[in-house]
Amino acid sequence: MSMSTPRLMRDYNRQQILLALLNHGPLARADLAERTALSAVTVTSLTKELEESGFITEVAKTEGQAGRPAGIYDLHPALGTLVGIDVQPHELRILTSDVRGECRALVTLSAPHPEAIDALLTGWLESLLDQPPHGPVRQVTLSIPAPVSDQGVPLEPNSLPTVQFTQMRALLAQAGIEVKLDNDANLHALAEKHHGAGRTQQSFMVLIQRESGIGMGLFLDGALYRGPRGKAGEMALASWPDQAAAVPLELLPRPVRQQALSFLVSAIAVALDVGLLIIKEDGPPDGPSSAQSIQTVAPHLQVTLSPLGDDGPALGALVASRERFTFSLMAGTAAPRALTP
């Protein structure tokens, strides 16, 4: 046996305990042993080690059982703060939470113009780093109105081409905090899967219409579909015939755009064999809503309004931050609370 095998096995067992607490909340040692298939001796040893290093804490004692009461453990309440931010041309919606994605708080900031977004966001993050509500900031995810490459670079069409997030990136890099950018429609779809109308579905589509444009998020066979170039669902790239010319979808007059969207979305649903469409659109419609128009063209398609409202992209960004933190926890790269600046 390799000399490193016992250490690797112990690290793996530690990760299983942390994952059980992350997913299920406070658990007694006996419950941890049952959920992780670890021995009582191993659980006792590892919970002591994790408590001393600042990952977990004892929150209560078991009652009503024979013998001495046993400890009930949970992740340390100050283990980390997660951030999800939805960036629009004139508004920032910011969600913070603990590492479970719970205890959420929303802050909305108005931007006088897009060029002010980077400084506005950097200033807010500086304040957060000084007083994080749930311990050190672990992950930050930005929802932006543009497709994003695998390398995290915004692609065209980009509704915020002048916003580079230079100050924000420098601030977080100096603090050693990871930040990721993703498309707003994709993140809204991720939020619908975890918290909204898509929770019980393996495949569905999300159509959002907002100040920054029209986008579609595709959740197919249990995962987000981004396409080989990261541009899946970019409705701004689609054109429609209007007065004998091919006109980009977003430039069409609203009545024509509604008709075009209805036929295009219906065709996409048929091509992908998707039965659920979730819609979020800003402001009161002039005439029939998108849901009404699409349902008329595609009676076979179940159409529902998003229960998440304006918070969908920010909530999806928070979910993405939680997923990355979970990965870092399982990979053993998440620093214990006591050792984090």
CSV table of C-alpha atoms in Angstrom, one decimal:
chain,number,residue,atom,x,y,z
A,1,MET,CA,0.0,0.0,0.0
A,2,SER,CA,1.3,3.5,-0.8
A,3,MET,CA,2.3,5.6,2.1
A,4,SER,CA,-0.1,8.3,0.9
A,5,THR,CA,-3.1,6.0,0.8
A,6,PRO,CA,-4.2,6.4,4.5
A,7,ARG,CA,-3.9,10.2,4.2
A,8,LEU,CA,-6.0,10.2,1.0
A,9,MET,CA,-8.6,8.0,2.6
A,10,ARG,CA,-8.8,10.2,5.7
A,11,ASP,CA,-9.1,13.3,3.4
A,12,TYR,CA,-11.9,11.6,1.5
A,13,ASN,CA,-13.7,10.7,4.7
A,14,ARG,CA,-13.4,14.3,5.9
A,15,GLN,CA,-15.0,15.4,2.7
A,16,GLN,CA,-17.9,13.0,3.1
A,17,ILE,CA,-18.7,14.5,6.5
A,18,LEU,CA,-18.5,18.0,5.2
A,19,LEU,CA,-20.8,17.2,2.3
A,20,ALA,CA,-23.3,15.5,4.5
A,21,LEU,CA,-23.5,18.6,6.8
A,22,LEU,CA,-23.6,20.9,3.7
A,23,ASN,CA,-26.5,19.0,2.2
A,24,HIS,CA,-28.5,18.0,5.2
A,25,GLY,CA,-27.8,20.5,8.0
A,26,PRO,CA,-27.1,19.7,11.6
A,27,LEU,CA,-26.4,16.0,12.3
A,28,ALA,CA,-25.5,13.9,15.3
A,29,ARG,CA,-22.4,11.7,15.1
A,30,ALA,CA,-24.6,8.6,14.7
A,31,ASP,CA,-26.5,10.2,11.8
A,32,LEU,CA,-23.2,11.2,10.2
A,33,ALA,CA,-21.9,7.6,10.5
A,34,GLU,CA,-25.1,6.3,8.9
A,35,ARG,CA,-25.1,8.8,6.0
A,36,THR,CA,-21.4,8.4,5.3
A,37,ALA,CA,-21.1,4.7,6.0
A,38,LEU,CA,-18.1,5.5,8.3
A,39,SER,CA,-17.5,3.9,11.7
A,40,ALA,CA,-18.4,5.7,14.9
A,41,VAL,CA,-14.7,5.8,15.8
A,42,THR,CA,-13.8,7.5,12.5
A,43,VAL,CA,-16.6,10.0,12.8
A,44,THR,CA,-15.6,10.9,16.3
A,45,SER,CA,-12.0,11.5,15.3
A,46,LEU,CA,-12.9,13.5,12.2
A,47,THR,CA,-15.5,15.7,13.8
A,48,LYS,CA,-13.0,16.6,16.5
A,49,GLU,CA,-10.4,17.4,13.8
A,50,LEU,CA,-12.9,19.5,11.7
A,51,GLU,CA,-14.1,21.3,14.8
A,52,GLU,CA,-10.6,22.3,15.8
A,53,SER,CA,-9.8,23.5,12.3
A,54,GLY,CA,-12.9,25.7,12.2
A,55,PHE,CA,-14.9,23.9,9.5
A,56,ILE,CA,-17.7,22.7,11.9
A,57,THR,CA,-19.0,23.4,15.3
A,58,GLU,CA,-21.2,21.6,17.9
A,59,VAL,CA,-24.6,23.2,17.9
A,60,ALA,CA,-26.5,21.0,20.4
A,61,LYS,CA,-26.6,17.7,22.2
A,62,THR,CA,-28.7,14.7,21.6
A,63,GLU,CA,-31.5,14.1,24.1
A,64,GLY,CA,-33.7,11.2,25.2
A,65,GLN,CA,-31.1,8.5,24.6
A,66,ALA,CA,-29.4,6.1,27.0
A,67,GLY,CA,-25.9,7.1,28.0
A,68,ARG,CA,-24.1,10.3,27.7
A,69,PRO,CA,-25.6,12.9,25.3
A,70,ALA,CA,-23.7,13.1,22.0
A,71,GLY,CA,-22.9,16.2,20.0
A,72,ILE,CA,-24.9,17.5,17.1
A,73,TYR,CA,-22.6,19.2,14.5
A,74,ASP,CA,-23.1,21.7,11.7
A,75,LEU,CA,-20.9,23.7,9.4
A,76,HIS,CA,-19.5,26.7,11.2
A,77,PRO,CA,-21.9,29.7,10.7
A,78,ALA,CA,-18.9,31.9,9.7
A,79,LEU,CA,-17.4,29.3,7.3
A,80,GLY,CA,-18.0,31.6,4.3
A,81,THR,CA,-20.1,34.1,2.4
A,82,LEU,CA,-21.3,33.5,-1.2
A,83,VAL,CA,-22.2,36.2,-3.6
A,84,GLY,CA,-24.4,36.3,-6.8
A,85,ILE,CA,-24.8,39.5,-8.7
A,86,ASP,CA,-27.1,40.3,-11.7
A,87,VAL,CA,-25.6,43.2,-13.8
A,88,GLN,CA,-28.0,45.2,-15.9
A,89,PRO,CA,-27.3,48.6,-17.7
A,90,HIS,CA,-28.8,50.6,-14.9
A,91,GLU,CA,-29.1,48.3,-11.9
A,92,LEU,CA,-27.2,45.7,-9.8
A,93,ARG,CA,-29.1,43.1,-7.9
A,94,ILE,CA,-26.8,41.5,-5.3
A,95,LEU,CA,-27.6,38.4,-3.3
A,96,THR,CA,-25.4,37.2,-0.4
A,97,SER,CA,-25.8,34.0,1.6
A,98,ASP,CA,-24.0,31.4,3.8
A,99,VAL,CA,-22.3,28.5,2.1
A,100,ARG,CA,-25.5,26.5,1.9
A,101,GLY,CA,-27.1,29.3,-0.2
A,102,GLU,CA,-29.5,30.0,2.7
A,103,CYS,CA,-29.8,33.1,4.9
A,104,ARG,CA,-30.1,35.2,1.7
A,105,ALA,CA,-30.0,39.0,1.7
A,106,LEU,CA,-30.7,41.2,-1.3
A,107,VAL,CA,-29.2,44.6,-2.1
A,108,THR,CA,-30.2,46.7,-5.2
A,109,LEU,CA,-27.9,49.4,-6.5
A,110,SER,CA,-28.8,51.9,-9.2
A,111,ALA,CA,-26.2,52.8,-11.8
A,112,PRO,CA,-26.6,56.2,-13.5
A,113,HIS,CA,-24.9,54.7,-16.6
A,114,PRO,CA,-23.1,51.5,-17.6
A,115,GLU,CA,-19.7,53.1,-17.3
A,116,ALA,CA,-20.3,53.5,-13.5
A,117,ILE,CA,-21.0,49.9,-12.9
A,118,ASP,CA,-17.4,48.7,-12.2
A,119,ALA,CA,-16.7,51.4,-9.6
A,120,LEU,CA,-20.1,51.0,-8.0
A,121,LEU,CA,-19.7,47.2,-7.7
A,122,THR,CA,-16.1,47.5,-6.5
A,123,GLY,CA,-17.0,49.9,-3.8
A,124,TRP,CA,-19.8,47.7,-2.6
A,125,LEU,CA,-17.5,44.6,-2.6
A,126,GLU,CA,-14.9,46.5,-0.6
A,127,SER,CA,-17.5,47.0,2.1
A,128,LEU,CA,-18.5,43.4,2.0
A,129,LEU,CA,-15.0,42.2,2.4
A,130,ASP,CA,-14.6,44.4,5.5
A,131,GLN,CA,-17.8,43.0,7.1
A,132,PRO,CA,-18.9,39.7,5.4
A,133,PRO,CA,-22.1,38.5,7.1
A,134,HIS,CA,-21.2,34.8,7.1
A,135,GLY,CA,-17.5,34.7,7.3
A,136,PRO,CA,-14.9,35.3,4.5
A,137,VAL,CA,-16.2,35.7,1.0
A,138,ARG,CA,-15.6,32.5,-0.8
A,139,GLN,CA,-17.1,32.8,-4.3
A,140,VAL,CA,-18.5,35.6,-6.5
A,141,THR,CA,-20.6,35.0,-9.6
A,142,LEU,CA,-21.7,37.7,-12.0
A,143,SER,CA,-24.7,37.4,-14.3
A,144,ILE,CA,-24.2,39.5,-17.4
A,145,PRO,CA,-26.3,40.1,-20.6
A,146,ALA,CA,-23.8,38.4,-22.9
A,147,PRO,CA,-22.6,34.8,-23.7
A,148,VAL,CA,-19.4,33.9,-21.9
A,149,SER,CA,-16.6,31.7,-23.2
A,150,ASP,CA,-15.1,28.7,-21.3
A,151,GLN,CA,-12.3,31.1,-20.4
A,152,GLY,CA,-14.8,33.5,-18.8
A,153,VAL,CA,-14.6,36.2,-21.5
A,154,PRO,CA,-17.8,38.0,-22.6
A,155,LEU,CA,-18.7,37.3,-26.2
A,156,GLU,CA,-20.9,39.1,-28.7
A,157,PRO,CA,-23.7,40.0,-28.6
A,158,ASN,CA,-22.8,41.9,-25.5
A,159,SER,CA,-25.3,44.5,-24.1
A,160,LEU,CA,-22.6,45.9,-21.8
A,161,PRO,CA,-19.6,46.2,-24.1
A,162,THR,CA,-18.0,49.1,-22.2
A,163,VAL,CA,-18.0,47.3,-18.8
A,164,GLN,CA,-14.8,45.4,-18.3
A,165,PHE,CA,-15.0,44.9,-14.5
A,166,THR,CA,-11.3,45.8,-14.3
A,167,GLN,CA,-11.4,47.3,-10.8
A,168,MET,CA,-13.6,44.5,-9.4
A,169,ARG,CA,-11.3,41.8,-10.8
A,170,ALA,CA,-8.3,43.5,-9.3
A,171,LEU,CA,-9.9,43.8,-5.9
A,172,LEU,CA,-11.0,40.2,-5.7
A,173,ALA,CA,-7.7,38.9,-7.1
A,174,GLN,CA,-5.8,40.8,-4.4
A,175,ALA,CA,-8.1,39.1,-1.8
A,176,GLY,CA,-7.6,35.7,-3.4
A,177,ILE,CA,-11.3,35.3,-4.2
A,178,GLU,CA,-12.5,33.5,-7.3
A,179,VAL,CA,-15.0,35.4,-9.6
A,180,LYS,CA,-16.8,33.9,-12.5
A,181,LEU,CA,-19.0,35.5,-15.2
A,182,ASP,CA,-22.0,33.8,-16.8
A,183,ASN,CA,-24.9,34.5,-19.1
A,184,ASP,CA,-28.0,35.9,-17.4
A,185,ALA,CA,-30.5,33.6,-19.2
A,186,ASN,CA,-28.4,30.5,-18.4
A,187,LEU,CA,-28.2,31.5,-14.7
A,188,HIS,CA,-32.0,32.2,-14.6
A,189,ALA,CA,-32.4,28.6,-15.9
A,190,LEU,CA,-30.1,27.3,-13.2
A,191,ALA,CA,-32.2,29.2,-10.6
A,192,GLU,CA,-35.4,27.7,-12.0
A,193,LYS,CA,-33.9,24.2,-11.6
A,194,HIS,CA,-33.0,24.7,-8.0
A,195,HIS,CA,-35.7,27.0,-6.7
A,196,GLY,CA,-38.3,27.6,-9.3
A,197,ALA,CA,-40.7,26.0,-11.8
A,198,GLY,CA,-38.0,23.6,-13.2
A,199,ARG,CA,-37.3,21.7,-10.0
A,200,THR,CA,-39.0,18.5,-11.0
A,201,GLN,CA,-38.0,18.7,-14.7
A,202,GLN,CA,-34.9,17.3,-16.5
A,203,SER,CA,-35.5,19.5,-19.6
A,204,PHE,CA,-37.0,22.9,-19.9
A,205,MET,CA,-36.5,26.3,-21.6
A,206,VAL,CA,-36.4,29.8,-20.0
A,207,LEU,CA,-37.2,32.9,-22.0
A,208,ILE,CA,-36.3,36.2,-20.5
A,209,GLN,CA,-37.0,39.7,-22.0
A,210,ARG,CA,-35.5,42.6,-20.1
A,211,GLU,CA,-33.9,46.0,-20.7
A,212,SER,CA,-30.7,44.4,-21.9
A,213,GLY,CA,-32.4,42.1,-24.5
A,214,ILE,CA,-33.9,38.7,-25.1
A,215,GLY,CA,-32.3,35.5,-24.0
A,216,MET,CA,-33.1,31.8,-23.6
A,217,GLY,CA,-31.6,29.4,-21.1
A,218,LEU,CA,-31.7,25.7,-22.1
A,219,PHE,CA,-31.7,23.1,-19.4
A,220,LEU,CA,-31.5,19.7,-21.2
A,221,ASP,CA,-31.2,16.2,-19.7
A,222,GLY,CA,-30.4,17.5,-16.3
A,223,ALA,CA,-27.7,20.1,-17.3
A,224,LEU,CA,-27.4,23.6,-18.8
A,225,TYR,CA,-26.7,23.5,-22.5
A,226,ARG,CA,-24.4,26.2,-23.6
A,227,GLY,CA,-23.4,25.1,-27.1
A,228,PRO,CA,-19.9,24.5,-28.5
A,229,ARG,CA,-19.3,28.3,-28.7
A,230,GLY,CA,-21.2,29.2,-25.5
A,231,LYS,CA,-23.9,31.0,-27.5
A,232,ALA,CA,-26.9,28.6,-27.2
A,233,GLY,CA,-30.1,30.5,-26.7
A,234,GLU,CA,-28.7,33.8,-28.0
A,235,MET,CA,-32.0,35.0,-29.5
A,236,ALA,CA,-30.4,38.3,-30.5
A,237,LEU,CA,-28.6,36.4,-33.2
A,238,ALA,CA,-31.8,35.3,-34.8
A,239,SER,CA,-33.5,37.2,-37.6
A,240,TRP,CA,-37.0,37.4,-38.9
A,241,PRO,CA,-38.5,38.5,-42.2
A,242,ASP,CA,-40.1,42.0,-42.0
A,243,GLN,CA,-41.0,43.9,-45.1
A,244,ALA,CA,-38.9,41.7,-47.3
A,245,ALA,CA,-35.8,42.1,-45.1
A,246,ALA,CA,-34.1,39.9,-42.5
A,247,VAL,CA,-34.3,41.9,-39.3
A,248,PRO,CA,-32.6,41.0,-36.0
A,249,LEU,CA,-35.2,39.8,-33.6
A,250,GLU,CA,-34.5,42.5,-31.0
A,251,LEU,CA,-34.9,45.3,-33.6
A,252,LEU,CA,-38.4,44.2,-34.7
A,253,PRO,CA,-41.5,46.3,-33.7
A,254,ARG,CA,-43.0,44.7,-30.7
A,255,PRO,CA,-46.1,43.1,-32.4
A,256,VAL,CA,-43.8,41.5,-35.0
A,257,ARG,CA,-41.3,40.5,-32.4
A,258,GLN,CA,-43.9,38.7,-30.4
A,259,GLN,CA,-45.1,36.8,-33.4
A,260,ALA,CA,-41.5,35.9,-34.4
A,261,LEU,CA,-40.7,34.8,-30.8
A,262,SER,CA,-43.8,32.6,-30.7
A,263,PHE,CA,-42.9,30.7,-33.9
A,264,LEU,CA,-39.2,30.5,-33.1
A,265,VAL,CA,-39.7,29.2,-29.5
A,266,SER,CA,-42.3,26.7,-30.7
A,267,ALA,CA,-39.8,25.4,-33.3
A,268,ILE,CA,-37.0,25.1,-30.7
A,269,ALA,CA,-39.3,23.2,-28.3
A,270,VAL,CA,-40.3,20.8,-31.1
A,271,ALA,CA,-36.7,20.3,-32.3
A,272,LEU,CA,-35.4,19.6,-28.7
A,273,ASP,CA,-38.5,17.7,-27.6
A,274,VAL,CA,-38.9,20.0,-24.6
A,275,GLY,CA,-42.3,20.3,-23.0
A,276,LEU,CA,-41.9,23.2,-20.5
A,277,LEU,CA,-41.2,26.9,-21.2
A,278,ILE,CA,-40.7,29.3,-18.3
A,279,ILE,CA,-41.1,33.0,-19.1
A,280,LYS,CA,-39.8,36.2,-17.4
A,281,GLU,CA,-40.4,39.5,-19.1
A,282,ASP,CA,-40.1,43.1,-17.8
A,283,GLY,CA,-42.8,45.6,-17.7
A,284,PRO,CA,-46.5,45.5,-18.9
A,285,PRO,CA,-46.8,44.2,-22.5
A,286,ASP,CA,-48.3,46.2,-25.3
A,287,GLY,CA,-51.0,43.7,-26.3
A,288,PRO,CA,-50.8,40.0,-25.7
A,289,SER,CA,-48.1,38.7,-23.4
A,290,SER,CA,-45.4,36.4,-24.6
A,291,ALA,CA,-47.0,33.5,-22.7
A,292,GLN,CA,-50.3,34.1,-24.5
A,293,SER,CA,-48.7,34.5,-27.9
A,294,ILE,CA,-46.6,31.4,-27.6
A,295,GLN,CA,-49.4,29.2,-26.1
A,296,THR,CA,-51.5,30.2,-29.1
A,297,VAL,CA,-48.9,29.0,-31.6
A,298,ALA,CA,-47.7,26.0,-29.5
A,299,PRO,CA,-50.7,24.5,-27.6
A,300,HIS,CA,-48.5,21.4,-27.0
A,301,LEU,CA,-46.1,23.4,-24.9
A,302,GLN,CA,-46.6,24.0,-21.2
A,303,VAL,CA,-46.0,27.7,-20.7
A,304,THR,CA,-45.6,29.2,-17.2
A,305,LEU,CA,-44.5,32.5,-15.7
A,306,SER,CA,-41.3,32.4,-13.6
A,307,PRO,CA,-42.0,32.4,-9.9
A,308,LEU,CA,-38.6,33.9,-9.3
A,309,GLY,CA,-39.4,37.3,-10.8
A,310,ASP,CA,-36.5,39.8,-11.1
A,311,ASP,CA,-34.3,37.8,-8.8
A,312,GLY,CA,-33.8,34.9,-11.2
A,313,PRO,CA,-30.4,35.7,-12.6
A,314,ALA,CA,-28.9,36.8,-9.3
A,315,LEU,CA,-30.3,33.7,-7.6
A,316,GLY,CA,-28.8,31.6,-10.4
A,317,ALA,CA,-25.5,33.3,-9.8
A,318,LEU,CA,-25.7,32.4,-6.1
A,319,VAL,CA,-26.4,28.8,-7.0
A,320,ALA,CA,-23.3,28.8,-9.2
A,321,SER,CA,-21.2,30.2,-6.4
A,322,ARG,CA,-22.5,27.5,-4.1
A,323,GLU,CA,-21.7,24.8,-6.6
A,324,ARG,CA,-18.1,26.0,-6.9
A,325,PHE,CA,-17.7,26.2,-3.2
A,326,THR,CA,-19.0,22.7,-2.8
A,327,PHE,CA,-16.5,21.5,-5.4
A,328,SER,CA,-13.6,23.3,-3.5
A,329,LEU,CA,-14.8,21.7,-0.3
A,330,MET,CA,-14.8,18.2,-1.9
A,331,ALA,CA,-11.4,18.9,-3.6
A,332,GLY,CA,-9.9,19.9,-0.3
A,333,THR,CA,-9.0,23.4,-1.5
A,334,ALA,CA,-11.4,25.4,0.7
A,335,ALA,CA,-9.4,26.9,3.6
A,336,PRO,CA,-10.7,26.3,7.1
A,337,ARG,CA,-12.3,29.4,8.7
A,338,ALA,CA,-9.6,29.9,11.2
A,339,LEU,CA,-6.9,30.0,8.5
A,340,THR,CA,-8.7,32.4,6.2
A,341,PRO,CA,-7.8,36.1,6.3
